[in-house]
PDB file of C-alpha atoms in Angstrom:
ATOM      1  CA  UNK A  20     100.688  77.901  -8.152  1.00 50.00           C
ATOM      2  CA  UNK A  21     102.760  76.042 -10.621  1.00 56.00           C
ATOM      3  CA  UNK A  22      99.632  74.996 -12.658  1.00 66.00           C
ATOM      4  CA  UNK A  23      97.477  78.071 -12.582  1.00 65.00           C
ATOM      5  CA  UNK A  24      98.277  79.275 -15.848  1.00 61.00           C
ATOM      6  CA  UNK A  25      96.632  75.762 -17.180  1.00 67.00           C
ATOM      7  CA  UNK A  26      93.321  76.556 -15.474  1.00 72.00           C
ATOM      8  CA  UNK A  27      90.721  77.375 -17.901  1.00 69.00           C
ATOM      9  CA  UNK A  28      88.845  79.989 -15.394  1.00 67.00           C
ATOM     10  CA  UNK A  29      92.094  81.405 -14.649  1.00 63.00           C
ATOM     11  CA  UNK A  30      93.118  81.963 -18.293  1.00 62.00           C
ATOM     12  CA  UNK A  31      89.960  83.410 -18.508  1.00 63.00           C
ATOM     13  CA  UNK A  32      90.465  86.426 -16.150  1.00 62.00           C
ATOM     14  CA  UNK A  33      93.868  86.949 -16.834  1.00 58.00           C
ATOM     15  CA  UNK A  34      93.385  86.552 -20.660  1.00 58.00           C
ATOM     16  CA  UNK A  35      96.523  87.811 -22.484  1.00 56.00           C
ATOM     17  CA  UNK A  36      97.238  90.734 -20.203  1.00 58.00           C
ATOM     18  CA  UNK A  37     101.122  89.296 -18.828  1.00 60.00           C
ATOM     19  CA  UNK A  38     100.826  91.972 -16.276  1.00 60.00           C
ATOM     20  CA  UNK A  39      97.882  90.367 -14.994  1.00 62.00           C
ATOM     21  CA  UNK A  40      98.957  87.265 -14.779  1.00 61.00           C
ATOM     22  CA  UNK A  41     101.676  88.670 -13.249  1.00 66.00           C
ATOM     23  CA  UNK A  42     100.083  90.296 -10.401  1.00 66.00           C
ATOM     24  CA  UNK A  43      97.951  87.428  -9.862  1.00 65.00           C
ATOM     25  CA  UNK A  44     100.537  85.088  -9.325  1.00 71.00           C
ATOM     26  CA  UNK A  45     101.618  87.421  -7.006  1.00 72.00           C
ATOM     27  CA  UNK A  46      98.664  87.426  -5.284  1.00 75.00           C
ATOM     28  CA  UNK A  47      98.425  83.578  -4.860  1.00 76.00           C
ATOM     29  CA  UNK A  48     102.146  83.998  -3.818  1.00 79.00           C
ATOM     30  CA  UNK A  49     101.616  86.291  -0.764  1.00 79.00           C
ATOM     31  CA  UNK A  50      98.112  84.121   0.107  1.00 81.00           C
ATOM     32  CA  UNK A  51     100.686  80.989   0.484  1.00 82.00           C
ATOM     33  CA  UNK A  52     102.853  82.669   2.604  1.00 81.00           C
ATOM     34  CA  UNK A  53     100.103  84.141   5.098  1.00 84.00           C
ATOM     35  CA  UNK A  54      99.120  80.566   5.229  1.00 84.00           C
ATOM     36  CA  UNK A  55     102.638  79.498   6.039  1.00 85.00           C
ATOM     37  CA  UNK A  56     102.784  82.209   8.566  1.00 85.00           C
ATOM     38  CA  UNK A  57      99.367  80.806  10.021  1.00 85.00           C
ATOM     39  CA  UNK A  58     100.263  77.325  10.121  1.00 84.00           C
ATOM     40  CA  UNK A  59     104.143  78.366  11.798  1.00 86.00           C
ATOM     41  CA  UNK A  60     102.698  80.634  14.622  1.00 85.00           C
ATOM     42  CA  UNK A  61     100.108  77.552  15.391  1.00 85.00           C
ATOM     43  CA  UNK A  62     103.139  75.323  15.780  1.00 83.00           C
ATOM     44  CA  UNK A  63     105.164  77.375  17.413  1.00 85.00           C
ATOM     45  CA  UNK A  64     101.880  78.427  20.059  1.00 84.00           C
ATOM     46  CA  UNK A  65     101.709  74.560  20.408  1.00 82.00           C
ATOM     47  CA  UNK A  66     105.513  74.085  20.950  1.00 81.00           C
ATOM     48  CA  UNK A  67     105.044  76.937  23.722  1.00 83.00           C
ATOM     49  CA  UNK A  68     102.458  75.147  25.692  1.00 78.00           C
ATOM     50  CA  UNK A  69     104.284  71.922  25.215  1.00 77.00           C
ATOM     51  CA  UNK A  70     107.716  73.706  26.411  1.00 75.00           C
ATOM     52  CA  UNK A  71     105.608  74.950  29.462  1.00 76.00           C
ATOM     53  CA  UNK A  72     104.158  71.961  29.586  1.00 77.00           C
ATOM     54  CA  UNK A  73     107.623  70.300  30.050  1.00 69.00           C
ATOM     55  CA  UNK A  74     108.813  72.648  32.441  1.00 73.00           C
ATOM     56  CA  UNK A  75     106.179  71.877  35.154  1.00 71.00           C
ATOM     57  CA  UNK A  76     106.841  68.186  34.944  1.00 63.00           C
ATOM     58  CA  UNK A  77     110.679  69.004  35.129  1.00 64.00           C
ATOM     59  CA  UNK A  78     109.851  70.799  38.079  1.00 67.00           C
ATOM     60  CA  UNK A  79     108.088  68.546  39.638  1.00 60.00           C
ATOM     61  CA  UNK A  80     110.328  65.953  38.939  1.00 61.00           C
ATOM     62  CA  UNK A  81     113.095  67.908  40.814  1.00 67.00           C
ATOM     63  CA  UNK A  82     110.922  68.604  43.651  1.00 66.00           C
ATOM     64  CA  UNK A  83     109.689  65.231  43.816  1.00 65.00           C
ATOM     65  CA  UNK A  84     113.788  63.682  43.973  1.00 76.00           C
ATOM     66  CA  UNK A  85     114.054  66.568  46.975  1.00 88.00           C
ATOM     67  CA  UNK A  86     111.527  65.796  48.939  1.00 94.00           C
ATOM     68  CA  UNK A  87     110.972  62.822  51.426  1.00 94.00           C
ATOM     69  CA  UNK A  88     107.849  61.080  50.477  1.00 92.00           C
ATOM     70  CA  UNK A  89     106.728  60.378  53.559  1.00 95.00           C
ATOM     71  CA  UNK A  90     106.437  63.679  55.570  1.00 95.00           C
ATOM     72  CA  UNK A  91     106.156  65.489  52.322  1.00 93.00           C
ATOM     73  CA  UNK A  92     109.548  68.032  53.981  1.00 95.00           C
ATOM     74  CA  UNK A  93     112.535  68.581  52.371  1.00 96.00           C
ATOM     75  CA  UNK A  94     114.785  65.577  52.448  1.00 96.00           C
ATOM     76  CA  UNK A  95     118.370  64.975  53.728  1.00 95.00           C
ATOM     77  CA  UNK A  96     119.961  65.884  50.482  1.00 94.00           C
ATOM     78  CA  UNK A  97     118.256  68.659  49.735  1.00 95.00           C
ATOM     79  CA  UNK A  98     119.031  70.090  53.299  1.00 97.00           C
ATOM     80  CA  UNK A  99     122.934  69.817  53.152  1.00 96.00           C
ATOM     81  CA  UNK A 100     123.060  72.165  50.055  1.00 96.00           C
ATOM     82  CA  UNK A 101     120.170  74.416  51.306  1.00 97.00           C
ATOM     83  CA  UNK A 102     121.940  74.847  54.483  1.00 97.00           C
ATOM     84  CA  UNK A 103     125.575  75.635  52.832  1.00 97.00           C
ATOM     85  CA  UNK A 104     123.303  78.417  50.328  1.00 97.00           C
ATOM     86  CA  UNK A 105     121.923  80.008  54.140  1.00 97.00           C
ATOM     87  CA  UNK A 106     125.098  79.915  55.534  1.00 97.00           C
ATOM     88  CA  UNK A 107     126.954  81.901  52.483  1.00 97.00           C
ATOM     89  CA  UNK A 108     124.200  83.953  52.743  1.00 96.00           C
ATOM     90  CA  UNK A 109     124.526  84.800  56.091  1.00 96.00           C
ATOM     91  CA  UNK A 110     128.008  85.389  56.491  1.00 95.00           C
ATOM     92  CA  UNK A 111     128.023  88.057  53.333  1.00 95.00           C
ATOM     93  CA  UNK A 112     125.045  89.888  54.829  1.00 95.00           C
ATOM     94  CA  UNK A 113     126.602  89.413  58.340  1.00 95.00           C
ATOM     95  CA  UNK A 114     123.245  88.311  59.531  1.00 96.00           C
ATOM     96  CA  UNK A 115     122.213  85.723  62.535  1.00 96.00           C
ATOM     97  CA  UNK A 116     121.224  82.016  61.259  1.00 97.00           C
ATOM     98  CA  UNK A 117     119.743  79.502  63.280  1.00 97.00           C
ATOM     99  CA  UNK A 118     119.428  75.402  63.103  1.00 98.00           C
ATOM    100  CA  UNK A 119     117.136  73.552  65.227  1.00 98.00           C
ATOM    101  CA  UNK A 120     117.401  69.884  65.395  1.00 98.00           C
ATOM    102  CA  UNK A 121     114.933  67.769  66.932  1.00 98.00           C
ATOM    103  CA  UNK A 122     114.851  63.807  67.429  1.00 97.00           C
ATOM    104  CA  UNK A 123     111.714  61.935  68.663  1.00 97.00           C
ATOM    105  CA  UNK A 124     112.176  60.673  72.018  1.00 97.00           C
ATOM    106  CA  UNK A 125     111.712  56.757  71.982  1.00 95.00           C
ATOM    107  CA  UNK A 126     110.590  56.517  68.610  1.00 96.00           C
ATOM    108  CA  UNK A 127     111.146  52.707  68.715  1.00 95.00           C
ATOM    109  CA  UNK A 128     108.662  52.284  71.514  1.00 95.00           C
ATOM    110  CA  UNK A 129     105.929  53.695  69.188  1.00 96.00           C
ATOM    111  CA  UNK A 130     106.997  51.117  66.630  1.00 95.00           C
ATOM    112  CA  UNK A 131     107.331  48.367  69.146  1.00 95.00           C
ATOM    113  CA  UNK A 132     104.105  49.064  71.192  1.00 94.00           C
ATOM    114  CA  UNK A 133     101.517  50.452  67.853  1.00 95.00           C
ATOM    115  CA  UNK A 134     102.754  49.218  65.033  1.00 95.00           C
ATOM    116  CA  UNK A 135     105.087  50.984  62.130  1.00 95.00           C
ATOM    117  CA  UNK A 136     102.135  52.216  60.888  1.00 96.00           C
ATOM    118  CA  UNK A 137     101.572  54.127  63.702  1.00 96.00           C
ATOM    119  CA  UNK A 138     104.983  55.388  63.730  1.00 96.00           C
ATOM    120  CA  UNK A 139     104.410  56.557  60.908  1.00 97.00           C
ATOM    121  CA  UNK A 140     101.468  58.289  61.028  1.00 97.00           C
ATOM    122  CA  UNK A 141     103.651  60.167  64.072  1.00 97.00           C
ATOM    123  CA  UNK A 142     106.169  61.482  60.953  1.00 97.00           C
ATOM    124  CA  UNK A 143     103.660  62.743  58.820  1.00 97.00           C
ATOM    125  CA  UNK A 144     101.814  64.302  61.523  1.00 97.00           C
ATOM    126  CA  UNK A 145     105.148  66.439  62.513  1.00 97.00           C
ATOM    127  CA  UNK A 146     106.287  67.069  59.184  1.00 97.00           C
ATOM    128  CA  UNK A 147     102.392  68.548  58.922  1.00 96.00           C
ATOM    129  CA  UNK A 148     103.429  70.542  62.258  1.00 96.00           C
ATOM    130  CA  UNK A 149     106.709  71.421  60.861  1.00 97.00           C
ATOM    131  CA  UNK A 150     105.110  72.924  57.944  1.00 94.00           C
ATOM    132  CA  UNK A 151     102.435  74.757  59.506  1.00 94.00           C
ATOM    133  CA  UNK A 152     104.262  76.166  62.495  1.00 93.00           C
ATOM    134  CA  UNK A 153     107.618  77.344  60.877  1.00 95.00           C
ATOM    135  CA  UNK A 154     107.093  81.265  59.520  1.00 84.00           C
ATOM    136  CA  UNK A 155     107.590  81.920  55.817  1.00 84.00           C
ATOM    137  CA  UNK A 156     110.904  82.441  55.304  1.00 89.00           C
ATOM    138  CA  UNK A 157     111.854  78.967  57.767  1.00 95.00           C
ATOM    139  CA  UNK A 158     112.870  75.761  56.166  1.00 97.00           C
ATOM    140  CA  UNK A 159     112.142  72.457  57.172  1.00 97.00           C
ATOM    141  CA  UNK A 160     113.890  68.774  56.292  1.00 97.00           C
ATOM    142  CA  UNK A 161     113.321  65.043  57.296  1.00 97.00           C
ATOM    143  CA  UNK A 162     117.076  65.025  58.088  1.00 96.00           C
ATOM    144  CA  UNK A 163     116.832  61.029  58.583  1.00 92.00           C
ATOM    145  CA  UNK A 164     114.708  58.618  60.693  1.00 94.00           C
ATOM    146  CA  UNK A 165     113.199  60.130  63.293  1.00 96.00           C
ATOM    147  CA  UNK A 166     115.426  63.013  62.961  1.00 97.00           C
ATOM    148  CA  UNK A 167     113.769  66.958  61.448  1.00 98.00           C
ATOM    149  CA  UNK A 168     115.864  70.208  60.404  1.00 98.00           C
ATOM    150  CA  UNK A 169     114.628  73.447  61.212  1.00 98.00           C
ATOM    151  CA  UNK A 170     116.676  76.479  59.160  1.00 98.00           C
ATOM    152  CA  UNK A 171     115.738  80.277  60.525  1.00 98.00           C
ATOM    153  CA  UNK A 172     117.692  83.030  59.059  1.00 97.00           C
ATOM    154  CA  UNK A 173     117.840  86.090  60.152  1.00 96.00           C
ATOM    155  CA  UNK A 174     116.786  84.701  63.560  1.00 96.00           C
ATOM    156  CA  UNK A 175     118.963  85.015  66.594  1.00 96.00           C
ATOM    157  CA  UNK A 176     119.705  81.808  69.072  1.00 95.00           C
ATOM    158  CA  UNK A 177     116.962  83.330  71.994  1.00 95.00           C
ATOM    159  CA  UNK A 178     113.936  83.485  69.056  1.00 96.00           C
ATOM    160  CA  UNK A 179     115.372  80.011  67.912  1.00 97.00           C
ATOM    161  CA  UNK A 180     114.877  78.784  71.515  1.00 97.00           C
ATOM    162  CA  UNK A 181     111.447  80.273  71.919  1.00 96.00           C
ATOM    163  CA  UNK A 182     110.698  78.481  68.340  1.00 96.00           C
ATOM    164  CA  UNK A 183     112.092  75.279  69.607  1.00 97.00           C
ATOM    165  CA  UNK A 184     110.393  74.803  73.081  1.00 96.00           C
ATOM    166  CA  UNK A 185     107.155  75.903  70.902  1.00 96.00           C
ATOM    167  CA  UNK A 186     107.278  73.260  68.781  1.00 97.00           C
ATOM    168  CA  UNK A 187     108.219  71.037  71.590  1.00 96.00           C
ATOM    169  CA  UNK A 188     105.019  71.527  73.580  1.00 95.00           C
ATOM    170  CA  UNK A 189     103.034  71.025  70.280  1.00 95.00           C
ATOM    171  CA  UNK A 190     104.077  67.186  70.370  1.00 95.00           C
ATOM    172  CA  UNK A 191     100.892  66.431  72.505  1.00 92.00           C
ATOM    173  CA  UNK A 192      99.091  67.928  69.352  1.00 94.00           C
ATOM    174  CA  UNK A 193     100.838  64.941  67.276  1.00 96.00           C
ATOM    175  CA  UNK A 194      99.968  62.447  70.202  1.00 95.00           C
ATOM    176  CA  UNK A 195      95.955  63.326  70.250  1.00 95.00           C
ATOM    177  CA  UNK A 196      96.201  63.620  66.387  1.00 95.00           C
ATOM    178  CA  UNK A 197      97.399  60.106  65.874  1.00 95.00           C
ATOM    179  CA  UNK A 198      95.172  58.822  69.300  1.00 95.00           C
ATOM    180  CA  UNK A 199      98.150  57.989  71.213  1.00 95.00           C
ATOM    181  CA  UNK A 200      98.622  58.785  74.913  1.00 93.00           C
ATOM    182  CA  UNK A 201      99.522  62.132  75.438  1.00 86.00           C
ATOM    183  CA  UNK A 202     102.992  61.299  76.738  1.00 91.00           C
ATOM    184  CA  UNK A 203     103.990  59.056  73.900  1.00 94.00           C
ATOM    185  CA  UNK A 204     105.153  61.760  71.944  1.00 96.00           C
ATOM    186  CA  UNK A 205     107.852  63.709  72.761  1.00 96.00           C
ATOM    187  CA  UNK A 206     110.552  65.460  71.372  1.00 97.00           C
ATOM    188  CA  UNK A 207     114.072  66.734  72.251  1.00 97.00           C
ATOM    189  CA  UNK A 208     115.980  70.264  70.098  1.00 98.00           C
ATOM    190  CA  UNK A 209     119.180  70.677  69.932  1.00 97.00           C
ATOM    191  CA  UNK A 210     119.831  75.033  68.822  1.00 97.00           C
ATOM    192  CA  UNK A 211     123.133  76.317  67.245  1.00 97.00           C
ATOM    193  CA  UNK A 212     123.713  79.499  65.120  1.00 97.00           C
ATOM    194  CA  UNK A 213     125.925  81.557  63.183  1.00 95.00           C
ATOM    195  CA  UNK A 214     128.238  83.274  64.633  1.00 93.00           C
ATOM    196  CA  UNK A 215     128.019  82.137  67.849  1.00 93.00           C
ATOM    197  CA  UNK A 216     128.321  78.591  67.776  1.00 94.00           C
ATOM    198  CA  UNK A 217     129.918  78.012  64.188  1.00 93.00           C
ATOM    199  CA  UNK A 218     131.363  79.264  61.256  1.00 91.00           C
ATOM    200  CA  UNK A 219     129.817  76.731  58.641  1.00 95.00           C
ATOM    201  CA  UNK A 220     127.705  74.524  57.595  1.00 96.00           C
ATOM    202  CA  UNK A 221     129.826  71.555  58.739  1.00 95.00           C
ATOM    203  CA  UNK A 222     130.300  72.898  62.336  1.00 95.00           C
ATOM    204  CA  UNK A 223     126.215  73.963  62.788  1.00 96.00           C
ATOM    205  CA  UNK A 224     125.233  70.806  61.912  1.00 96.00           C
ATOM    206  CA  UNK A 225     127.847  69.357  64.701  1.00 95.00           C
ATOM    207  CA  UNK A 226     126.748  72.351  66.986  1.00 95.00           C
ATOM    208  CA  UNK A 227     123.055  71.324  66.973  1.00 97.00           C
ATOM    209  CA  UNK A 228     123.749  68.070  66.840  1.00 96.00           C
ATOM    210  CA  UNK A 229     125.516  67.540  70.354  1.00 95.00           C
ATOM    211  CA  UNK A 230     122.988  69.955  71.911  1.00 96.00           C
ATOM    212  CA  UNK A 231     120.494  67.362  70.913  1.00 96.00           C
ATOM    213  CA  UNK A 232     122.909  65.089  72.212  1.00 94.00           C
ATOM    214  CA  UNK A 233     122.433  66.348  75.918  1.00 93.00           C
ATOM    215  CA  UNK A 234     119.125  67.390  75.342  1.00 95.00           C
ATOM    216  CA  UNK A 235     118.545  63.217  75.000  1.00 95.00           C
ATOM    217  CA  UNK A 236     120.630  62.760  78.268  1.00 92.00           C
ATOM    218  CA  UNK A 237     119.353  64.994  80.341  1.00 91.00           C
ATOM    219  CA  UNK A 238     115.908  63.460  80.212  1.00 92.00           C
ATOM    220  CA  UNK A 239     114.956  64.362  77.065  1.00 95.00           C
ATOM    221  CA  UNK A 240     111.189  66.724  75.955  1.00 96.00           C
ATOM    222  CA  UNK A 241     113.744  69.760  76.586  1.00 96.00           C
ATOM    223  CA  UNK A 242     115.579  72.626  74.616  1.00 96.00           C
ATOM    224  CA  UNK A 243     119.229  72.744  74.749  1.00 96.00           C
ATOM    225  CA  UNK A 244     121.561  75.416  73.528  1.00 96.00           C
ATOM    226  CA  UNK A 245     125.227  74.289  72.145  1.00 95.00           C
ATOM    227  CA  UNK A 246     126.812  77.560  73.985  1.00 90.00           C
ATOM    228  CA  UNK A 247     125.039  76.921  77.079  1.00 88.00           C
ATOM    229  CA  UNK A 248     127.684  73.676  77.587  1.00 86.00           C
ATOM    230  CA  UNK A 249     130.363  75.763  76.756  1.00 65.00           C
ATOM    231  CA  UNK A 250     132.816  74.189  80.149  1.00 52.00           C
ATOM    232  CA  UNK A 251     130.784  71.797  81.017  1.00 52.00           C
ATOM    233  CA  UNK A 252     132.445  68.363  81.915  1.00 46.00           C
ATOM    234  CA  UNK A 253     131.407  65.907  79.377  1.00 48.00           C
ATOM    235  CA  UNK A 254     132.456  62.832  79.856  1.00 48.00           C
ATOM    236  CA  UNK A 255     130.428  60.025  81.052  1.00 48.00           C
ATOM    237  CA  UNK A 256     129.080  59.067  84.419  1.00 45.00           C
ATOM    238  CA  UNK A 257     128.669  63.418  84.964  1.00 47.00           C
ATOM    239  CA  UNK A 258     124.900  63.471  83.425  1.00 46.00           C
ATOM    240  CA  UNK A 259     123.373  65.070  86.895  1.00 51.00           C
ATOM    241  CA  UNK A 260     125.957  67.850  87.124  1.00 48.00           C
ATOM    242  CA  UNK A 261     125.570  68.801  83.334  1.00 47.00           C
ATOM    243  CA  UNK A 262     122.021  68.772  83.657  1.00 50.00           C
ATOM    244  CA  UNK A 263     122.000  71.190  86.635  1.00 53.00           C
ATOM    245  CA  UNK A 264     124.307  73.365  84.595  1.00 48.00           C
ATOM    246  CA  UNK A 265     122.043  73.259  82.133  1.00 48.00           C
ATOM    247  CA  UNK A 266     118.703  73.569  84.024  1.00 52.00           C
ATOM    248  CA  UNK A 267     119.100  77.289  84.680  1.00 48.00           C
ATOM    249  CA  UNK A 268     119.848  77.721  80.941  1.00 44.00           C
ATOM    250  CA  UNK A 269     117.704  76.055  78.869  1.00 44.00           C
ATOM    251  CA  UNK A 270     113.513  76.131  78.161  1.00 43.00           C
ATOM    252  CA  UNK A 271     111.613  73.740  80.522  1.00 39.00           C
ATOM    253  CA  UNK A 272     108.349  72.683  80.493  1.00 32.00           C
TER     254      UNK A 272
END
């Protein structure tokens, strides 16, 4: 623009007219700054896509860092503050919450007799199960090891029970999957819930936890609720007499 008024075709049209040359330099003036606009709404278009572009690797980043490679669940971390979010939840709304923990019964023999490998095919095969069978509106974790978290809110101890000696008869499912004998895989749920059994996230964990407990020492492959050994004696040596407190109560096969 500065050097218009040196150009011989341009001094031609405008001649000696200063309002002409006025207008034209107007003219050039608002061209410029449509091609200013142009080239600014490109960028920022392009700094749009790359922003977007940026957020779906961020969030796959962060889902990547909570979730356990192997089974392709939820991972321990990720669980603890899931849980706590379900359990404030539940206790404003005044609604039922559930936790289902289940531990593969002798795990170690599957490593010992086919190989880690095989063991963990075993994982991924009931993380795959986990995923599948759990409703939308369930949660699932690799809490650690051999160890799985099942979250149901909204969902009252009985449907939790009926979920958990589901899922426990689908093990032979893992075992044909992964060509093992049927009866090499096997699994043992421990059920708690809110308000029933706990009044945190803390005390569900520890609710589930020793159902699993005597789930495992009652022969394991069963379903055990945490009120169900509400006065039961617990200390050792009295595993026959808890079970057939517990028999009555809790899902066979």
């Amino acid at each position: 623009l500065a050097n218009c008024s040196e150009c011989s075709v341009y001094r031609q049209t405008v001649g000696q007219n200063p309002i002409n040359e006025i207008g034209e330099n107007f003219n050039s003036l608002m061209l410029a700054v449509r091609e200013k606009e142009e080239l600014l709404a490109t960028a920022n278009d392009e700094l749009k896509d790359q922003y977007a572009e940026l957020e779906i690797l961020h969030k796959q980043a962060r889902e990547m860092a909570d979730t356990d490679l192997l089974t392709g669940l939820w991972n321990h971390v990720h669980f603890q503050h899931h849980l706590r979010w379900e359990v404030d939840r539940a206790c404003r709304q005044h609604k039922p919450l559930s936790l289902i923990m289940l531990d593969l019964d002798h795990f170690k023999t599957i490593n010992d007799r086919f190989g880690h490998q095989k063991g963990d095919e075993v994982l991924r095969c009931v993380g795959k199960l986990l995923r599948n069978k759990i409703s939308e509106g369930g949660y699932t974790a690799r809490y650690g090891g051999e160890e799985f978290m099942v979250v149901l809110p909204e969902t009252t101890s009985g449907e939790a029970m009926i979920t958990a000696d589901r899922l426990r008869s689908l093990m032979k499912e893992v075992a044909h999957e992964v060509e093992l004998p049927e009866n090499a895989v096997s699994a043992s749920f421990g059920v708690g819930d809110l308000p029933d059994c706990a009044s945190d996230a803390d005390s569900l964990i520890s609710a589930a936890d020793t159902a699993l407990l005597f789930a495992k020492r009652c022969g394991r492959d069963r379903v055990v609720y945490f009120r169900d050994l509400s006065g039961a004696e617990l200390e050792d040596g009295d595993v026959e007499r808890l079970y057939s407190r517990l028999e009555g109560a809790s899902l066979q096969t």
